CSV table of C-alpha atoms in Angstrom, one decimal:
chain,number,residue,atom,x,y,z
A,1,TYR,CA,-36.8,54.9,14.9
A,2,GLU,CA,-35.2,51.7,16.2
A,3,LEU,CA,-37.0,49.0,18.2
A,4,ASN,CA,-34.7,46.9,20.3
A,5,VAL,CA,-36.0,43.7,21.9
A,6,ASN,CA,-33.9,42.1,24.7
A,7,VAL,CA,-34.5,38.6,26.0
A,8,VAL,CA,-33.9,37.7,29.6
A,9,ASN,CA,-33.8,34.0,30.5
A,10,ASN,CA,-34.1,33.3,34.2
A,11,GLY,CA,-32.8,29.8,34.2
A,12,ILE,CA,-30.5,27.5,32.4
A,13,GLY,CA,-30.8,27.6,28.6
A,14,THR,CA,-33.2,29.6,26.4
A,15,GLY,CA,-36.8,30.1,27.5
A,16,GLY,CA,-38.2,31.0,24.1
A,17,SER,CA,-38.1,33.4,21.2
A,18,VAL,CA,-39.7,36.7,20.1
A,19,ALA,CA,-41.1,37.6,16.7
A,20,LEU,CA,-41.9,41.1,15.5
A,21,SER,CA,-44.6,41.9,13.0
A,22,PRO,CA,-43.8,43.9,10.9
A,23,ASN,CA,-40.1,43.1,11.3
A,24,LYS,CA,-38.1,46.0,10.0
A,25,THR,CA,-34.7,47.6,10.6
A,26,THR,CA,-36.3,51.0,11.4
A,27,TYR,CA,-39.8,52.3,12.0
A,28,VAL,CA,-41.6,55.6,11.6
A,29,TYR,CA,-43.7,57.5,14.0
A,30,GLY,CA,-47.0,55.8,14.6
A,31,ASP,CA,-46.0,52.4,13.4
A,32,VAL,CA,-47.8,49.6,15.4
A,33,VAL,CA,-45.6,46.6,16.0
A,34,THR,CA,-46.9,43.2,17.3
A,35,LEU,CA,-44.6,41.4,19.7
A,36,SER,CA,-45.1,37.6,19.9
A,37,ALA,CA,-43.3,35.4,22.4
A,38,THR,CA,-43.1,31.7,21.9
A,39,LEU,CA,-42.2,29.5,24.9
A,40,ASN,CA,-39.9,26.5,24.9
A,41,PRO,CA,-41.1,23.5,27.0
A,42,GLY,CA,-40.4,23.9,30.7
A,43,TRP,CA,-40.6,27.7,30.7
A,44,THR,CA,-43.2,30.4,31.5
A,45,PHE,CA,-43.5,33.9,30.3
A,46,GLY,CA,-42.6,36.6,32.8
A,47,GLY,CA,-43.9,39.4,30.7
A,48,TRP,CA,-42.9,42.5,28.7
A,49,SER,CA,-41.3,45.5,30.2
A,50,GLY,CA,-39.7,48.7,29.0
A,51,GLY,CA,-41.5,50.3,26.0
A,52,VAL,CA,-44.6,48.1,26.7
A,53,THR,CA,-45.8,46.4,29.9
A,54,ALA,CA,-47.9,43.3,29.5
A,55,SER,CA,-48.0,39.7,30.7
A,56,GLU,CA,-49.6,38.1,27.7
A,57,LEU,CA,-47.5,36.3,25.1
A,58,SER,CA,-48.6,38.8,22.5
A,59,ALA,CA,-48.5,42.6,22.9
A,60,GLN,CA,-48.4,45.7,20.7
A,61,VAL,CA,-46.2,48.7,20.9
A,62,THR,CA,-46.8,52.0,19.1
A,63,ILE,CA,-43.6,53.7,17.9
A,64,ILE,CA,-43.1,57.3,19.0
A,65,GLY,CA,-39.3,57.2,19.3
A,66,ASN,CA,-36.5,54.7,19.8
A,67,THR,CA,-37.9,52.0,21.9
A,68,ASN,CA,-36.4,49.3,24.1
A,69,VAL,CA,-38.5,46.3,25.1
A,70,THR,CA,-37.5,43.3,27.3
A,71,ALA,CA,-39.1,39.9,27.1
A,72,THR,CA,-38.5,37.8,30.3
A,73,PHE,CA,-38.7,34.0,30.4
A,74,ASP,CA,-38.7,32.1,33.7
A,75,GLN,CA,-37.7,28.4,33.9
A,76,ILE,CA,-40.1,26.1,35.7
A,77,ARG,CA,-38.8,24.3,38.7
A,78,TYR,CA,-40.3,20.8,39.1
A,79,ASP,CA,-40.6,18.8,42.3
A,80,ILE,CA,-40.3,15.0,42.5
A,81,ASP,CA,-41.8,13.3,45.5
A,82,VAL,CA,-40.9,9.7,46.1
A,83,ASN,CA,-42.9,7.8,48.7
A,84,VAL,CA,-42.0,4.3,50.0
A,85,VAL,CA,-45.0,2.1,50.8
A,86,GLY,CA,-43.9,-0.6,53.2
A,87,GLY,CA,-40.2,-1.1,53.8
A,88,GLY,CA,-37.3,-0.8,51.5
A,89,SER,CA,-35.7,2.3,50.1
A,90,VAL,CA,-35.4,4.2,46.8
A,91,THR,CA,-32.2,5.8,45.5
A,92,MET,CA,-32.7,8.8,43.2
A,93,ASP,CA,-29.9,10.1,41.1
A,94,PRO,CA,-29.3,13.0,40.8
A,95,GLN,CA,-30.8,14.1,44.1
A,96,LYS,CA,-31.6,17.8,43.9
A,97,ASP,CA,-33.8,20.4,45.5
A,98,PHE,CA,-35.7,20.9,42.2
A,99,TYR,CA,-35.5,19.7,38.6
A,100,VAL,CA,-35.9,21.4,35.2
A,101,TYR,CA,-37.6,20.2,32.0
A,102,GLY,CA,-35.7,17.4,30.4
A,103,ASP,CA,-33.6,16.3,33.4
A,104,GLN,CA,-32.9,12.6,33.4
A,105,ILE,CA,-33.3,10.8,36.7
A,106,SER,CA,-32.7,7.2,37.7
A,107,LEU,CA,-34.7,5.5,40.4
A,108,ILE,CA,-33.5,2.3,42.1
A,109,ALA,CA,-35.8,0.4,44.5
A,110,ASP,CA,-34.1,-1.9,47.0
A,111,GLY,CA,-36.0,-4.1,49.4
A,112,GLY,CA,-33.0,-5.0,51.5
A,113,ALA,CA,-33.1,-8.2,53.5
A,114,CYS,CA,-36.8,-8.2,54.5
A,115,TRP,CA,-38.8,-6.6,51.7
A,116,THR,CA,-39.4,-7.3,48.0
A,117,PHE,CA,-40.1,-4.6,45.5
A,118,LYS,CA,-43.6,-5.0,44.0
A,119,GLN,CA,-44.3,-2.1,41.7
A,120,TRP,CA,-44.3,1.7,41.0
A,121,SER,CA,-47.5,3.6,41.2
A,122,GLY,CA,-48.5,7.3,40.8
A,123,ASP,CA,-46.8,9.1,38.0
A,124,LEU,CA,-44.6,6.0,37.3
A,125,THR,CA,-45.8,2.5,36.6
A,126,GLY,CA,-44.1,-0.9,36.1
A,127,THR,CA,-42.4,-3.6,38.1
A,128,ASN,CA,-38.8,-3.1,37.1
A,129,PRO,CA,-36.9,-2.0,40.3
A,130,VAL,CA,-34.6,0.2,38.1
A,131,GLU,CA,-36.3,3.0,36.1
A,132,PHE,CA,-35.3,6.1,34.2
A,133,VAL,CA,-37.5,9.2,34.2
A,134,THR,CA,-37.4,12.3,32.0
A,135,VAL,CA,-38.8,15.3,33.9
A,136,ALA,CA,-41.6,17.2,32.2
A,137,ASN,CA,-43.9,17.9,35.1
A,138,ASP,CA,-44.1,17.7,38.9
A,139,LEU,CA,-44.0,14.0,39.8
A,140,THR,CA,-45.3,12.0,42.7
A,141,ILE,CA,-44.0,8.4,42.6
A,142,ASN,CA,-44.8,5.6,44.9
A,143,ALA,CA,-42.5,2.6,45.4
A,144,GLU,CA,-44.5,-0.3,46.8
A,145,PHE,CA,-42.8,-3.2,48.7
A,146,THR,CA,-44.1,-6.4,50.3
A,147,GLN,CA,-42.6,-7.8,53.5
A,148,ASN,CA,-41.0,-11.2,53.1
A,149,LYS,CA,-42.3,-14.2,55.1
A,150,HIS,CA,-40.2,-17.1,56.4
A,151,THR,CA,-40.7,-20.5,58.0
A,152,LEU,CA,-38.9,-22.0,61.0
A,153,LYS,CA,-38.6,-25.8,61.3
A,154,MET,CA,-37.0,-27.2,64.5
A,155,ASN,CA,-35.7,-30.7,64.7
A,156,ILE,CA,-34.8,-32.5,67.9
A,157,ALA,CA,-31.7,-34.8,68.3
A,158,GLY,CA,-31.6,-36.5,71.6
A,159,PRO,CA,-33.8,-36.4,74.8
A,160,GLY,CA,-35.2,-33.0,75.1
A,161,ASN,CA,-37.6,-30.4,73.6
A,162,VAL,CA,-37.6,-26.8,72.3
A,163,SER,CA,-40.0,-24.1,73.1
A,164,VAL,CA,-40.6,-21.5,70.3
A,165,THR,CA,-42.0,-18.1,71.1
A,166,PRO,CA,-44.0,-17.0,69.2
A,167,GLU,CA,-44.9,-20.3,67.5
A,168,LYS,CA,-46.4,-19.6,64.1
A,169,ALA,CA,-46.6,-21.2,60.6
A,170,GLU,CA,-44.9,-18.1,59.1
A,171,TYR,CA,-42.9,-15.2,60.4
A,172,LEU,CA,-42.6,-11.7,58.9
A,173,CYS,CA,-39.0,-11.0,58.0
A,174,GLY,CA,-37.3,-9.2,60.9
A,175,GLU,CA,-39.6,-10.6,63.5
A,176,GLU,CA,-37.9,-11.8,66.7
A,177,VAL,CA,-38.1,-15.4,67.7
A,178,THR,CA,-36.9,-17.0,71.0
A,179,LEU,CA,-35.9,-20.6,71.3
A,180,LEU,CA,-35.6,-22.3,74.6
A,181,ALA,CA,-34.0,-25.8,74.7
A,182,VAL,CA,-35.3,-27.9,77.5
A,183,PRO,CA,-33.4,-31.2,78.0
A,184,ALA,CA,-35.0,-34.2,79.6
A,185,PRO,CA,-34.1,-35.0,83.2
A,186,ASN,CA,-30.5,-36.0,83.6
A,187,ASN,CA,-29.7,-34.8,80.1
A,188,PHE,CA,-28.0,-31.7,78.8
A,189,PHE,CA,-28.3,-29.3,75.9
A,190,ALA,CA,-25.4,-29.7,73.5
A,191,GLY,CA,-26.0,-26.8,71.1
A,192,TRP,CA,-27.7,-25.7,67.9
A,193,SER,CA,-26.9,-27.0,64.4
A,194,GLY,CA,-28.1,-26.4,60.8
A,195,ASP,CA,-29.0,-22.8,60.1
A,196,LEU,CA,-28.3,-21.9,63.8
A,197,VAL,CA,-25.0,-22.3,65.5
A,198,GLY,CA,-23.7,-22.0,69.0
A,199,ALA,CA,-25.1,-23.1,72.4
A,200,GLU,CA,-26.7,-19.9,73.6
A,201,ASN,CA,-29.9,-20.9,75.5
A,202,PRO,CA,-32.4,-19.3,75.3
A,203,LEU,CA,-31.6,-17.9,71.9
A,204,THR,CA,-33.3,-14.8,70.5
A,205,PHE,CA,-32.8,-13.7,66.9
A,206,ALA,CA,-34.5,-11.9,64.1
A,207,ILE,CA,-35.6,-14.2,61.4
A,208,GLU,CA,-34.5,-13.1,57.9
A,209,GLN,CA,-34.6,-16.4,56.0
A,210,ASN,CA,-36.3,-19.8,56.0
A,211,ILE,CA,-34.6,-21.7,58.9
A,212,ILE,CA,-34.1,-25.4,59.5
A,213,ALA,CA,-32.3,-26.0,62.7
A,214,THR,CA,-31.6,-28.8,65.2
A,215,ALA,CA,-31.5,-28.7,68.9
A,216,ASN,CA,-29.0,-31.3,70.1
A,217,PHE,CA,-29.3,-33.0,73.5
A,218,THR,CA,-27.0,-35.5,75.1
A,219,SER,CA,-26.7,-37.5,78.3
A,220,ASN,CA,-23.0,-36.5,78.6
A,221,PRO,CA,-22.5,-33.5,80.9
A,222,PRO,CA,-20.7,-30.6,79.5
A,223,PRO,CA,-16.9,-30.4,80.2
A,224,THR,CA,-15.9,-28.4,83.2
A,225,VAL,CA,-12.9,-26.1,83.2
A,226,ASP,CA,-11.0,-25.5,86.4
A,227,PRO,CA,-10.5,-21.8,87.0
A,228,ILE,CA,-7.0,-20.5,86.6
A,229,PRO,CA,-5.9,-18.4,89.6
A,230,ASP,CA,-4.6,-14.9,89.0
A,231,LYS,CA,-0.9,-14.7,88.7
A,232,THR,CA,1.6,-11.9,88.4
A,233,VAL,CA,4.2,-12.3,85.6
A,234,LEU,CA,6.9,-10.3,84.2
A,235,VAL,CA,6.9,-8.9,80.7
A,236,GLY,CA,8.4,-11.5,78.4
A,237,GLN,CA,8.0,-14.3,80.9
A,238,MET,CA,6.7,-17.6,79.4
A,239,VAL,CA,3.4,-18.7,80.9
A,240,THR,CA,2.1,-22.3,80.9
């Protein structure tokens, strides 16, 4: 009698192999054959079906006629969970619903303008913001970031003062600060210079770097501009 063993791989690639003992071209009535399945990494055994039904890697079949047996291998699907602690972001490539054994993945941690990458923790360790991982299990990876801190130094040029709200020694990156320039009596605010520009007053902005700025005051009044009255002109007409 003939014993035919079929292998079904539910996944990509080959899930394993099957050995017969004794391994012969034909068998006679009553022969007992041991079937042994060997798994490749990243696969589970789905079981035997057909001439023998079993879930163990090893099973026996007694020959009483031509026999067909199927060995089923199932590929394991792995999950990768990446958690961001603090701010920042992590780019994972490739980005998939699940991964299989041996997949290569790159992880890039980016703190952006206001955060600095500190370290990986969980199933990945190290301080390099760019890492490569070979999948062999489910993975939980934490990317830890620390928020940047910045200073604000205000200088005064001319008769006046500046109110800073809130006024602190250090600011967390992204924190909003309001500056109010207050000229002395009979003086005028002339604008900001240094790391700040313009003449908006009060000025509210998110601090994202160390800032040294000057509030400029003057006794000269700002120029006045006479309003221009509305006027109807023709298309193409020169206007002064």
